[in-house]
């Protein structure tokens, strides 16, 4: 059995999330046999979030299928799950987490895995306006979609594009709104964004791009329309607001921890002595790319949780992944490795967009920093090595935004 660091008998994980679960399991697998507490603000044991906007929303999966571990696996963790509880503060001096009922949890090591919260828009508290972050959100939204409403989705990033695709596949009338000129521009730039826009147009989604939302219009407290900044009014029985998220760090505001775009950590995901962050809430320096990043994607939650557990137990290895993420929309699976900076050079290195099967390489400062595959899983796996090796970007480049 691994020798435990001295005085490590009490680990508290705030966030009963995929990242929190991965940390807990890795600690046990590496021989930690001390006290282990996971605090979660939802009443559920850890579950998988990506299926919420896909399989759960479409009805392909029953909600219980998203649970990450069965009762036996949870029991083997020998952990205290405090569910439906909120962390309200952190006392760094006394090394205690403050909870909503006024009680305090002492820790030798603390892991912050609280994820993110959806950004809101003025007026989005009207009946008929939804956000999608939790299992309850997904179940409620699906029940309302079954009533066959006229749908407006505000925000054309990952979540908004996936929700629009599910709603349209259900045969609903859908309008997708975003202030940027193409969907998923923030994620992948103009060129791939144009392909995503064409995909939705091909499936009869009405696109209102390059214009923001001015306000929601209501009747008796229920949304009836979305007014755009150009004065256009879109009739709506149901609105989904998917305009991004913010790290869930409000409970840490007075803690003294470094907070920027998330809990700011070093290369080993450590924010302060004995304090680590993992998953969507963690901002850390990734030495592979030489940049600080915060990654809101599922695989990173597991990998970072495992890295944090190793750090707690004394390993000194930096966390330097090549991030992987994906999006399913209609018959398209969009997968990506790496990072996709603004202004990157984009070159198609395999296949053709005309065939809806291709791989694109993203270049930054002459090196390949990301690769994206559209219905090209096998070829994308091969091209991932370009990112791992910091390979020179192909000489024939297409500047971002040009065809």
XYZ file of C-alpha atoms in Angstrom:
403
model
C 0.000 0.000 0.000
C 1.146 3.524 -0.841
C 2.562 5.486 2.100
C 0.129 8.290 2.921
C 1.360 11.857 3.511
C 1.545 12.692 7.223
C -1.573 14.216 8.775
C -3.804 13.186 5.866
C -6.805 11.549 7.494
C -9.695 13.732 6.390
C -10.455 14.638 2.760
C -13.490 16.768 1.911
C -14.728 17.098 -1.680
C -17.219 19.887 -2.340
C -19.087 18.799 -5.442
C -20.676 15.348 -5.790
C -19.943 15.619 -9.496
C -18.097 13.566 -12.092
C -14.885 15.327 -11.049
C -15.614 14.817 -7.365
C -16.390 11.137 -7.872
C -13.244 10.610 -9.960
C -11.160 12.168 -7.179
C -12.755 9.990 -4.521
C -12.333 6.782 -6.512
C -8.718 7.563 -7.373
C -7.920 8.263 -3.727
C -9.303 4.885 -2.676
C -7.627 3.083 -5.586
C -4.299 4.590 -4.571
C -4.638 3.358 -0.998
C -6.119 6.276 0.928
C -8.127 4.783 3.805
C -9.029 7.875 5.813
C -12.267 9.791 6.109
C -13.835 10.878 2.815
C -16.778 13.292 2.556
C -18.533 14.483 -0.605
C -20.910 17.444 -0.427
C -23.433 17.862 -3.258
C -26.041 20.578 -3.705
C -28.374 18.244 -5.611
C -30.198 15.332 -3.960
C -28.647 12.836 -6.382
C -25.545 10.694 -6.328
C -22.999 11.627 -9.033
C -24.426 11.486 -12.539
C -23.307 12.171 -16.108
C -24.238 15.567 -17.557
C -23.568 15.264 -21.336
C -26.575 12.963 -21.897
C -28.917 15.567 -20.403
C -28.978 17.653 -23.595
C -28.979 14.585 -25.824
C -30.341 11.209 -24.703
C -32.402 12.356 -21.694
C -33.905 15.359 -23.465
C -34.791 13.261 -26.515
C -36.269 10.462 -24.407
C -33.747 7.872 -25.616
C -32.652 7.346 -22.004
C -34.625 7.201 -18.801
C -33.253 9.717 -16.259
C -31.877 7.055 -13.909
C -29.515 5.829 -16.633
C -27.247 8.876 -16.190
C -26.145 7.724 -12.732
C -22.389 7.097 -12.826
C -22.129 4.241 -10.287
C -24.480 1.681 -8.799
C -25.107 1.267 -5.078
C -22.410 -1.375 -4.685
C -19.719 0.827 -6.221
C -20.820 3.763 -4.086
C -20.732 1.565 -0.994
C -17.174 0.440 -1.727
C -16.038 4.060 -1.569
C -16.852 4.113 2.157
C -17.613 7.816 1.799
C -20.040 10.142 3.543
C -22.262 11.676 0.847
C -23.918 14.820 2.142
C -26.441 15.480 -0.617
C -28.806 18.393 -0.982
C -26.316 20.499 0.980
C -24.700 23.784 -0.015
C -21.230 24.981 0.908
C -21.553 28.618 2.000
C -17.983 29.521 2.905
C -14.421 28.423 3.528
C -12.261 29.145 6.582
C -8.674 28.769 5.388
C -7.145 29.406 8.794
C -9.171 26.784 10.661
C -9.337 24.504 7.603
C -13.099 24.131 7.624
C -15.880 24.200 5.026
C -19.040 26.015 6.114
C -22.354 24.394 5.149
C -25.856 25.792 4.727
C -27.201 24.591 8.071
C -24.362 26.314 9.922
C -22.280 23.211 10.539
C -18.618 22.947 9.542
C -16.527 20.201 7.989
C -12.869 20.007 8.994
C -10.412 18.882 6.333
C -6.762 17.975 5.889
C -7.208 18.209 2.116
C -10.033 19.964 0.294
C -11.114 19.429 -3.309
C -13.328 22.047 -4.976
C -15.412 20.408 -7.711
C -18.507 22.609 -7.734
C -18.736 23.017 -11.505
C -20.531 25.938 -13.099
C -23.879 27.722 -13.002
C -25.822 28.871 -16.078
C -25.619 32.524 -17.062
C -28.981 34.240 -16.863
C -30.726 36.922 -18.895
C -33.061 39.624 -17.570
C -36.594 38.281 -17.486
C -35.656 34.622 -17.736
C -37.638 33.886 -14.576
C -40.856 33.901 -16.604
C -42.858 30.693 -16.878
C -41.853 28.907 -20.063
C -38.224 30.063 -19.953
C -35.750 27.291 -19.145
C -32.080 26.698 -18.509
C -30.463 23.274 -18.736
C -27.783 22.289 -16.253
C -29.184 19.686 -13.865
C -31.044 16.411 -14.159
C -34.189 18.112 -12.863
C -33.797 20.799 -15.544
C -33.608 18.138 -18.264
C -36.627 16.190 -17.010
C -38.716 19.356 -16.702
C -37.685 20.657 -20.119
C -38.486 17.343 -21.803
C -41.949 17.275 -20.258
C -42.646 20.738 -21.690
C -41.249 19.828 -25.126
C -43.712 16.944 -25.291
C -46.513 19.541 -25.356
C -45.187 20.514 -28.815
C -44.462 24.186 -28.186
C -42.957 26.714 -30.573
C -39.342 26.847 -29.367
C -36.759 29.625 -29.345
C -33.233 28.694 -28.223
C -31.100 31.655 -27.163
C -27.419 30.845 -27.558
C -25.831 28.743 -30.307
C -22.895 27.205 -28.487
C -22.585 23.516 -27.606
C -25.667 23.377 -25.402
C -27.936 25.575 -27.474
C -27.091 23.816 -30.727
C -27.698 20.394 -29.156
C -31.030 21.452 -27.626
C -32.137 22.915 -30.950
C -31.200 19.665 -32.700
C -33.179 17.544 -30.225
C -36.232 19.790 -30.392
C -36.173 19.830 -34.194
C -35.741 16.034 -34.313
C -38.895 15.861 -32.194
C -40.644 17.706 -35.030
C -40.955 21.046 -33.247
C -40.723 24.491 -34.798
C -37.347 25.832 -33.642
C -35.563 29.172 -33.942
C -31.911 29.447 -32.892
C -30.708 32.926 -31.871
C -27.174 34.167 -31.267
C -25.459 37.573 -31.454
C -22.512 36.050 -33.318
C -22.683 35.479 -37.091
C -22.437 31.667 -36.977
C -23.221 28.949 -34.410
C -20.403 27.652 -32.188
C -18.100 30.457 -33.270
C -16.637 30.813 -29.767
C -15.783 27.131 -29.745
C -14.494 26.547 -33.296
C -14.380 29.800 -35.251
C -16.172 31.000 -38.365
C -15.448 28.241 -40.840
C -16.676 25.292 -38.774
C -19.447 27.509 -37.431
C -20.729 27.955 -40.977
C -20.902 24.172 -41.380
C -22.858 23.906 -38.124
C -25.236 26.625 -39.308
C -25.766 24.810 -42.596
C -26.446 21.576 -40.696
C -29.245 23.261 -38.750
C -30.618 25.006 -41.851
C -30.714 21.637 -43.623
C -32.941 20.408 -40.791
C -35.259 23.444 -41.073
C -34.158 25.294 -37.947
C -34.730 29.033 -38.398
C -31.448 30.829 -37.696
C -31.427 34.381 -36.365
C -27.716 35.090 -36.106
C -25.770 38.285 -35.609
C -28.491 39.779 -33.410
C -28.967 39.664 -29.659
C -32.032 39.431 -27.429
C -33.557 42.677 -26.185
C -36.193 41.219 -23.879
C -38.739 38.501 -23.273
C -42.397 39.381 -23.750
C -45.012 37.813 -21.524
C -48.708 37.466 -20.884
C -49.774 36.899 -17.275
C -46.241 35.913 -16.324
C -45.702 33.402 -19.145
C -43.362 34.013 -22.062
C -45.092 34.570 -25.405
C -42.321 36.056 -27.540
C -38.658 36.997 -27.736
C -37.881 40.519 -28.924
C -34.531 40.840 -30.675
C -32.249 43.856 -30.646
C -33.358 44.772 -34.181
C -36.993 44.927 -33.073
C -38.040 41.571 -34.516
C -40.463 39.607 -32.343
C -40.278 35.811 -32.369
C -43.400 34.021 -31.139
C -42.448 31.472 -28.482
C -44.277 29.070 -26.214
C -40.983 27.865 -24.749
C -37.542 29.490 -24.554
C -34.264 27.803 -23.660
C -31.527 30.160 -22.479
C -28.102 28.677 -23.253
C -25.765 31.659 -23.079
C -22.871 30.039 -21.275
C -21.982 29.521 -17.655
C -19.862 30.885 -14.845
C -17.708 28.960 -12.349
C -19.593 28.156 -9.139
C -17.262 30.061 -6.808
C -19.664 32.418 -5.044
C -19.259 30.529 -1.770
C -15.511 31.206 -1.945
C -15.762 34.982 -2.450
C -14.406 35.857 1.009
C -12.106 32.865 1.387
C -8.863 34.426 0.212
C -8.411 31.823 -2.531
C -7.318 33.163 -5.942
C -10.484 33.460 -8.029
C -10.558 34.609 -11.628
C -12.212 32.587 -14.320
C -12.652 29.789 -11.791
C -10.448 28.675 -8.894
C -6.958 29.591 -10.044
C -4.482 26.744 -9.636
C -0.938 25.908 -10.614
C 0.076 23.154 -13.007
C -0.752 20.489 -10.385
C -4.277 21.833 -9.827
C -3.405 23.181 -6.380
C -4.884 26.545 -5.361
C -3.390 26.783 -1.858
C -1.703 24.405 0.593
C -3.975 21.383 0.900
C -6.592 22.841 -1.468
C -7.198 21.612 -5.027
C -9.766 22.159 -7.777
C -11.057 19.800 -10.460
C -13.526 19.892 -13.313
C -15.417 22.857 -14.762
C -14.577 25.139 -11.841
C -10.785 24.723 -12.083
C -8.534 27.187 -13.900
C -5.002 25.862 -14.178
C -1.820 26.322 -16.153
C -1.537 23.540 -18.744
C 2.187 23.171 -19.510
C 1.518 21.284 -22.755
C 0.058 24.401 -24.340
C 1.750 26.949 -22.092
C -1.552 28.665 -21.265
C -4.020 28.910 -18.410
C -7.294 27.165 -19.226
C -10.613 26.125 -17.778
C -12.294 23.191 -19.535
C -16.033 22.509 -19.316
C -15.949 19.036 -20.810
C -16.733 15.609 -19.418
C -13.471 13.725 -19.940
C -11.480 16.525 -18.346
C -13.546 16.156 -15.168
C -12.443 12.532 -14.793
C -8.814 13.104 -15.768
C -8.440 16.151 -13.550
C -10.075 14.409 -10.611
C -7.548 11.591 -10.932
C -4.697 14.095 -11.170
C -5.905 15.889 -8.053
C -6.032 12.622 -6.098
C -2.441 11.926 -7.107
C -1.424 15.405 -5.973
C -3.122 14.985 -2.607
C -1.144 11.784 -2.085
C 2.164 13.476 -2.808
C 2.776 12.999 -6.524
C 4.349 16.033 -8.166
C 3.273 15.479 -11.769
C 1.759 18.463 -13.633
C -1.640 18.032 -15.244
C -0.976 18.524 -18.964
C -3.790 16.905 -20.978
C -4.827 17.354 -24.574
C -8.531 18.089 -23.923
C -11.111 15.983 -25.734
C -14.763 16.871 -26.239
C -17.642 16.175 -28.601
C -21.103 17.258 -29.703
C -23.886 15.193 -31.244
C -26.315 17.051 -33.531
C -28.665 15.178 -35.863
C -26.487 12.673 -37.757
C -23.281 14.618 -37.109
C -20.747 13.806 -34.424
C -18.276 16.636 -33.962
C -15.202 15.604 -31.941
C -12.175 17.644 -31.012
C -8.774 17.375 -29.342
C -6.756 20.322 -28.097
C -7.472 24.040 -27.981
C -9.070 26.303 -30.582
C -7.860 29.877 -30.130
C -9.392 32.915 -31.783
C -7.792 33.625 -35.129
C -6.365 30.154 -35.568
C -5.427 28.959 -39.051
C -7.754 26.152 -40.185
C -6.795 23.547 -42.769
C -8.794 20.502 -43.871
C -6.299 17.647 -43.574
C -8.584 14.720 -44.370
C -11.869 14.261 -46.201
C -14.183 16.992 -47.402
C -16.849 19.195 -45.822
C -18.974 18.543 -48.898
C -19.128 14.890 -47.859
C -19.857 15.776 -44.204
C -16.803 13.770 -43.188
C -13.502 15.532 -42.586
C -10.716 16.442 -40.164
C -9.539 20.024 -39.693
C -6.253 21.104 -38.077
C -6.059 24.370 -36.136
C -2.736 26.185 -36.176
C -1.493 28.821 -33.746
C 1.964 30.386 -33.961
C 2.886 27.805 -36.590
C 1.997 24.726 -34.517
C -1.024 22.438 -34.549
C -2.900 23.107 -31.302
C -6.215 21.426 -32.108
C -7.832 18.949 -34.460
C -11.548 18.608 -35.165
C -13.322 15.694 -36.760
C -16.764 15.741 -38.350
C -18.033 12.170 -38.615
C -14.386 11.051 -38.805
C -13.628 9.289 -35.535
C -10.921 6.959 -36.797
C -9.023 9.589 -38.781
C -9.313 12.101 -35.961
C -7.623 9.679 -33.577
C -4.680 9.486 -35.946
C -4.420 13.264 -36.260
C -4.526 13.776 -32.477
C -0.807 13.039 -32.486
C -0.222 16.331 -34.309
C -1.365 18.133 -31.172
C 0.613 15.883 -28.860
C 3.795 16.437 -30.897
C 3.356 20.201 -31.349
C 3.621 19.445 -35.074
C 4.086 22.296 -37.553
C 0.803 23.439 -38.999
C 0.368 22.414 -42.665
C 1.925 24.943 -45.012
C -1.259 25.407 -47.025
C -3.518 27.275 -44.654
C -6.997 28.682 -44.826
C -7.214 31.774 -42.600
C -10.063 31.499 -40.134
C -13.238 32.884 -41.608
C -12.356 32.279 -45.274
C -13.595 29.465 -47.494
